[in-house]
XYZ file of C-alpha atoms in Angstrom:
70
model
C 36.747 -19.629 -7.717
C 38.566 -22.637 -8.233
C 38.034 -24.387 -11.283
C 39.217 -27.367 -13.085
C 42.207 -26.787 -15.982
C 42.336 -28.494 -19.210
C 45.871 -27.493 -19.375
C 48.539 -30.163 -19.122
C 51.180 -28.499 -16.120
C 52.526 -29.037 -13.068
C 51.018 -28.330 -9.487
C 52.419 -24.640 -8.241
C 52.721 -26.100 -4.450
C 56.784 -26.847 -3.530
C 58.698 -30.270 -3.812
C 55.537 -32.026 -5.396
C 55.544 -33.256 -9.014
C 52.050 -34.232 -9.883
C 50.676 -32.717 -12.912
C 47.660 -29.538 -11.552
C 43.927 -30.787 -12.119
C 42.549 -27.475 -10.462
C 43.262 -23.840 -10.986
C 42.174 -20.136 -9.200
C 42.473 -16.740 -9.679
C 44.646 -14.494 -8.064
C 46.795 -10.599 -8.294
C 49.610 -10.488 -9.685
C 52.566 -10.932 -12.350
C 51.381 -14.914 -11.731
C 47.671 -15.162 -13.055
C 46.355 -18.458 -12.136
C 48.367 -20.795 -9.625
C 47.297 -24.431 -10.606
C 47.557 -28.045 -8.234
C 47.138 -30.858 -7.843
C 43.636 -33.444 -5.983
C 46.524 -34.081 -3.048
C 47.542 -30.316 -2.447
C 43.969 -28.942 -2.858
C 43.024 -31.401 -0.554
C 45.382 -30.546 2.512
C 44.616 -27.094 1.780
C 40.772 -27.536 2.646
C 41.511 -29.966 5.866
C 43.659 -27.518 7.063
C 41.560 -24.732 6.454
C 38.561 -26.505 8.385
C 41.075 -27.612 11.075
C 41.890 -23.616 11.841
C 38.565 -22.217 11.093
C 36.531 -21.973 14.621
C 32.869 -21.821 14.914
C 31.489 -18.383 16.581
C 29.406 -18.295 19.300
C 25.537 -18.280 18.971
C 25.476 -15.735 21.386
C 26.147 -12.341 20.217
C 27.777 -8.964 21.853
C 25.118 -7.466 22.662
C 23.111 -10.222 24.771
C 26.491 -11.208 26.202
C 27.238 -7.471 27.209
C 23.789 -8.031 29.073
C 24.788 -11.479 30.661
C 27.435 -10.706 32.194
C 26.391 -6.934 33.613
C 23.255 -8.526 35.109
C 26.029 -11.666 37.268
C 28.099 -8.335 38.318
């Protein structure tokens, strides 16, 4: 997962020149991606806005209620 980095490197986000504070493992040639505090906060904020809470009613109950109404 996301860990605090001990290396002095720059943030990997385009047009960001801050020093990276965190990193996470990736697949491929780049084995790690480095992020500063500000970019990580923006990613988390975007992720929480895009995530939608699913309904508590499961598929079986939902199917039963729609067949009863018809």
